[in-house]
CSV table of C-alpha atoms in Angstrom, one decimal:
chain,number,residue,atom,x,y,z
A,1,MET,CA,-37.3,37.3,-8.6
A,2,LYS,CA,-34.1,37.3,-6.7
A,3,GLN,CA,-32.8,34.3,-8.7
A,4,LEU,CA,-33.5,36.2,-11.9
A,5,ILE,CA,-31.7,39.3,-10.7
A,6,ARG,CA,-28.8,37.1,-9.7
A,7,VAL,CA,-28.6,35.5,-13.2
A,8,ILE,CA,-28.8,38.9,-14.9
A,9,MET,CA,-26.1,40.3,-12.6
A,10,TYR,CA,-24.0,37.2,-13.4
A,11,CYS,CA,-24.3,37.8,-17.2
A,12,ILE,CA,-23.4,41.5,-16.7
A,13,GLY,CA,-20.3,40.4,-14.7
A,14,LEU,CA,-19.3,38.0,-17.5
A,15,LEU,CA,-19.6,40.8,-20.0
A,16,ILE,CA,-17.5,43.2,-17.9
A,17,LEU,CA,-14.9,40.5,-17.4
A,18,ALA,CA,-14.7,39.8,-21.1
A,19,LEU,CA,-14.3,43.5,-21.8
A,20,GLY,CA,-11.5,43.7,-19.3
A,21,LEU,CA,-9.6,40.8,-20.9
A,22,ILE,CA,-9.9,42.3,-24.3
A,23,LEU,CA,-8.7,45.7,-23.2
A,24,TYR,CA,-5.4,44.0,-22.0
A,25,THR,CA,-4.8,42.9,-25.6
A,26,LYS,CA,-5.0,46.6,-26.8
A,27,THR,CA,-2.3,47.9,-24.5
A,28,GLY,CA,0.7,46.2,-25.9
A,29,LEU,CA,2.0,46.0,-22.3
A,30,GLY,CA,1.1,42.3,-21.7
A,31,VAL,CA,-2.2,40.5,-21.1
A,32,SER,CA,-3.8,38.8,-18.1
A,33,PRO,CA,-2.1,35.5,-17.3
A,34,ILE,CA,-5.2,33.4,-17.9
A,35,ILE,CA,-5.4,34.5,-21.6
A,36,SER,CA,-1.7,34.8,-22.2
A,37,ILE,CA,-1.6,31.3,-23.7
A,38,PRO,CA,-4.5,31.8,-26.2
A,39,TYR,CA,-3.1,35.3,-27.0
A,40,SER,CA,0.3,33.9,-27.8
A,41,PHE,CA,-1.3,31.2,-30.0
A,42,SER,CA,-3.4,33.8,-31.7
A,43,ASN,CA,-0.4,35.9,-32.6
A,44,ILE,CA,2.0,33.2,-33.6
A,45,PHE,CA,-0.4,31.0,-35.6
A,46,ASN,CA,-2.8,33.7,-36.7
A,47,VAL,CA,-5.7,31.9,-34.9
A,48,ASN,CA,-8.9,33.7,-33.8
A,49,LEU,CA,-8.4,34.9,-30.2
A,50,GLY,CA,-11.9,33.7,-29.1
A,51,ASN,CA,-11.4,30.3,-30.6
A,52,ALA,CA,-8.0,29.9,-28.9
A,53,THR,CA,-9.5,31.0,-25.6
A,54,LEU,CA,-12.3,28.5,-26.0
A,55,CYS,CA,-9.7,25.7,-26.4
A,56,ILE,CA,-7.9,26.7,-23.3
A,57,PHE,CA,-11.1,27.0,-21.3
A,58,LEU,CA,-12.2,23.5,-22.4
A,59,LEU,CA,-8.8,22.2,-21.2
A,60,CYS,CA,-9.6,23.8,-17.9
A,61,VAL,CA,-12.9,22.0,-17.7
A,62,ALA,CA,-11.2,18.7,-18.6
A,63,GLY,CA,-8.6,19.4,-15.9
A,64,GLN,CA,-11.2,19.8,-13.3
A,65,PHE,CA,-12.6,16.3,-14.0
A,66,ILE,CA,-9.1,14.8,-14.0
A,67,LEU,CA,-8.2,16.4,-10.7
A,68,ARG,CA,-11.5,15.6,-9.0
A,69,GLY,CA,-11.9,12.1,-10.4
A,70,LYS,CA,-14.8,10.4,-8.8
A,71,ARG,CA,-15.6,13.6,-6.9
A,72,SER,CA,-16.4,15.4,-10.1
A,73,ARG,CA,-19.6,17.3,-10.3
A,74,LEU,CA,-22.0,16.9,-13.3
A,75,LEU,CA,-22.8,20.6,-12.9
A,76,ASP,CA,-19.3,21.5,-14.1
A,77,VAL,CA,-20.2,20.3,-17.6
A,78,LEU,CA,-22.2,23.5,-17.9
A,79,GLN,CA,-18.9,25.3,-18.0
A,80,VAL,CA,-18.6,24.0,-21.6
A,81,PRO,CA,-21.5,26.0,-23.1
A,82,LEU,CA,-20.6,28.9,-20.8
A,83,SER,CA,-17.1,28.9,-22.3
A,84,VAL,CA,-18.5,28.8,-25.8
A,85,VAL,CA,-20.7,31.9,-25.2
A,86,PHE,CA,-17.9,33.7,-23.3
A,87,SER,CA,-15.4,33.2,-26.1
A,88,ARG,CA,-17.9,34.4,-28.7
A,89,VAL,CA,-18.5,37.6,-26.6
A,90,MET,CA,-14.7,38.1,-26.5
A,91,ASN,CA,-14.6,37.8,-30.3
A,92,VAL,CA,-17.4,40.5,-30.7
A,93,LEU,CA,-15.7,42.8,-28.3
A,94,ASN,CA,-12.3,42.3,-29.9
A,95,ASP,CA,-13.8,43.3,-33.3
A,96,ILE,CA,-15.7,46.3,-32.2
A,97,ILE,CA,-13.2,47.8,-29.8
A,98,ILE,CA,-10.5,49.5,-31.8
A,99,ILE,CA,-8.0,51.5,-29.7
A,100,GLU,CA,-4.7,52.8,-31.1
A,101,CYS,CA,-2.5,53.0,-28.0
A,102,ASN,CA,0.2,55.2,-29.6
A,103,THR,CA,1.5,56.8,-26.4
A,104,LEU,CA,2.7,55.4,-23.1
A,105,VAL,CA,0.1,57.4,-21.2
A,106,LEU,CA,-2.8,56.0,-23.3
A,107,LYS,CA,-1.4,52.5,-22.9
A,108,PHE,CA,-1.4,52.8,-19.1
A,109,LEU,CA,-4.9,54.4,-19.0
A,110,VAL,CA,-6.2,51.4,-21.0
A,111,LEU,CA,-4.3,49.0,-18.8
A,112,ILE,CA,-5.9,50.6,-15.7
A,113,ALA,CA,-9.3,50.2,-17.3
A,114,ALA,CA,-8.6,46.6,-18.1
A,115,ILE,CA,-7.6,45.8,-14.5
A,116,LEU,CA,-10.7,47.6,-13.1
A,117,PHE,CA,-13.1,45.8,-15.5
A,118,THR,CA,-11.5,42.4,-15.0
A,119,GLY,CA,-11.6,42.8,-11.2
A,120,ILE,CA,-15.2,44.1,-11.1
A,121,GLY,CA,-16.4,41.4,-13.6
A,122,ALA,CA,-14.7,38.7,-11.6
A,123,ALA,CA,-16.1,40.0,-8.3
A,124,ILE,CA,-19.7,40.0,-9.7
A,125,THR,CA,-19.6,36.6,-11.3
A,126,VAL,CA,-18.1,35.0,-8.2
A,127,GLU,CA,-20.4,36.7,-5.8
A,128,MET,CA,-23.5,35.6,-7.8
A,129,LYS,CA,-22.6,32.0,-7.2
A,130,VAL,CA,-24.2,30.8,-10.4
A,131,LEU,CA,-21.4,28.9,-12.2
A,132,PRO,CA,-17.6,29.5,-12.1
A,133,THR,CA,-15.8,30.3,-15.3
A,134,ALA,CA,-13.6,27.4,-16.5
A,135,PRO,CA,-10.3,29.0,-15.2
A,136,ASP,CA,-11.9,29.7,-11.8
A,137,GLY,CA,-13.3,26.2,-11.6
A,138,PHE,CA,-9.9,24.8,-12.5
A,139,ALA,CA,-8.3,26.9,-9.8
A,140,GLN,CA,-10.9,25.6,-7.3
A,141,ALA,CA,-10.1,22.0,-8.3
A,142,ILE,CA,-6.3,22.7,-7.9
A,143,ALA,CA,-7.0,24.1,-4.4
A,144,GLU,CA,-9.0,21.0,-3.5
A,145,ARG,CA,-6.3,18.7,-4.8
A,146,MET,CA,-3.5,20.6,-3.1
A,147,GLY,CA,-5.4,21.0,0.2
A,148,LYS,CA,-4.5,24.7,0.1
A,149,GLY,CA,-6.4,28.0,-0.2
A,150,LEU,CA,-7.9,29.3,-3.5
A,151,GLY,CA,-5.6,32.3,-3.5
A,152,LEU,CA,-2.5,30.0,-3.6
A,153,ALA,CA,-4.1,27.9,-6.3
A,154,LYS,CA,-4.9,30.9,-8.5
A,155,ASN,CA,-1.3,32.1,-8.1
A,156,THR,CA,0.0,28.7,-9.1
A,157,LEU,CA,-2.3,28.7,-12.2
A,158,ASP,CA,-1.2,32.2,-13.1
A,159,ILE,CA,2.5,31.4,-12.9
A,160,SER,CA,2.0,28.2,-14.9
A,161,CYS,CA,0.1,30.1,-17.6
A,162,VAL,CA,2.9,32.7,-17.8
A,163,ALA,CA,5.6,30.0,-17.9
A,164,ILE,CA,3.8,28.1,-20.7
A,165,THR,CA,3.3,31.3,-22.7
A,166,VAL,CA,7.0,32.2,-22.4
A,167,ILE,CA,8.0,28.6,-23.6
A,168,ILE,CA,5.5,28.6,-26.5
A,169,SER,CA,6.6,32.1,-27.6
A,170,LEU,CA,10.3,31.4,-27.5
A,171,LEU,CA,9.9,28.1,-29.3
A,172,PHE,CA,7.7,29.3,-32.2
A,173,ALA,CA,8.4,33.1,-32.4
A,174,GLY,CA,11.8,33.5,-30.9
A,175,LYS,CA,10.6,36.2,-28.5
A,176,VAL,CA,8.2,36.5,-25.6
A,177,ILE,CA,4.6,37.4,-26.7
A,178,GLY,CA,1.8,38.7,-24.4
A,179,ILE,CA,3.9,38.9,-21.2
A,180,GLY,CA,4.9,42.3,-19.9
A,181,ILE,CA,4.4,44.9,-17.2
A,182,GLY,CA,0.7,44.6,-17.9
A,183,THR,CA,0.7,41.0,-16.8
A,184,LEU,CA,2.4,41.8,-13.5
A,185,ALA,CA,0.0,44.7,-13.0
A,186,SER,CA,-2.9,42.3,-13.6
A,187,VAL,CA,-1.7,39.8,-11.0
A,188,LEU,CA,-1.3,42.6,-8.4
A,189,GLY,CA,-4.2,44.8,-9.4
A,190,VAL,CA,-7.1,42.5,-10.1
A,191,GLY,CA,-7.1,41.0,-6.6
A,192,ARG,CA,-7.0,44.5,-5.0
A,193,THR,CA,-9.9,45.6,-7.3
A,194,ILE,CA,-12.0,42.6,-6.3
A,195,ALA,CA,-11.3,43.3,-2.6
A,196,LEU,CA,-12.1,47.0,-3.0
A,197,PHE,CA,-15.3,46.3,-5.0
A,198,ASN,CA,-16.5,43.8,-2.4
A,199,HIS,CA,-15.8,46.2,0.4
A,200,PHE,CA,-18.1,48.9,-1.1
A,201,PHE,CA,-20.7,46.9,-3.0
A,202,LYS,CA,-20.9,43.3,-1.6
A,203,LYS,CA,-23.9,44.0,0.6
A,204,LYS,CA,-25.7,45.9,-2.1
């Protein structure tokens, strides 16, 4: 019964996480670093956001196997169907959530909601210890390869995603797409949200 509850909570966490990531795209203030690459591709080449996200997540899975080499875990292959489902959920949420952020106040309110949902969703999925999302698994593989903590590895991954997004945007659009104050707020706010959520709800 406990295992079933854990899986249900994990699925709820993924849904909340996907909701948070989609809300970033509605603000116009910048998206979360991890989806900044697919978001820029989606806008520049008119590609479906969920499909672009799936491609990046699959690259994250491949990156894990490259970094771990012979120490790769067969269980990590399950991140592939997880990524497919997660990206489909993102597509559905992106289609049904229509928010016109016409004022700066509304933009910041939606941004705060995005940070809270992303942090809570990430906290739940990690705490259930079922299966890491592809970006989280990639960050773990980077941490193992660097011999450093997961926090530093995630920061490295975030900075790399932002840098790649800026390069892609400038090359193909002549301007930066998807990066803004919302991106910085995400980097600073999501970690604090996770810590706060765990402080009050981890035992429960």
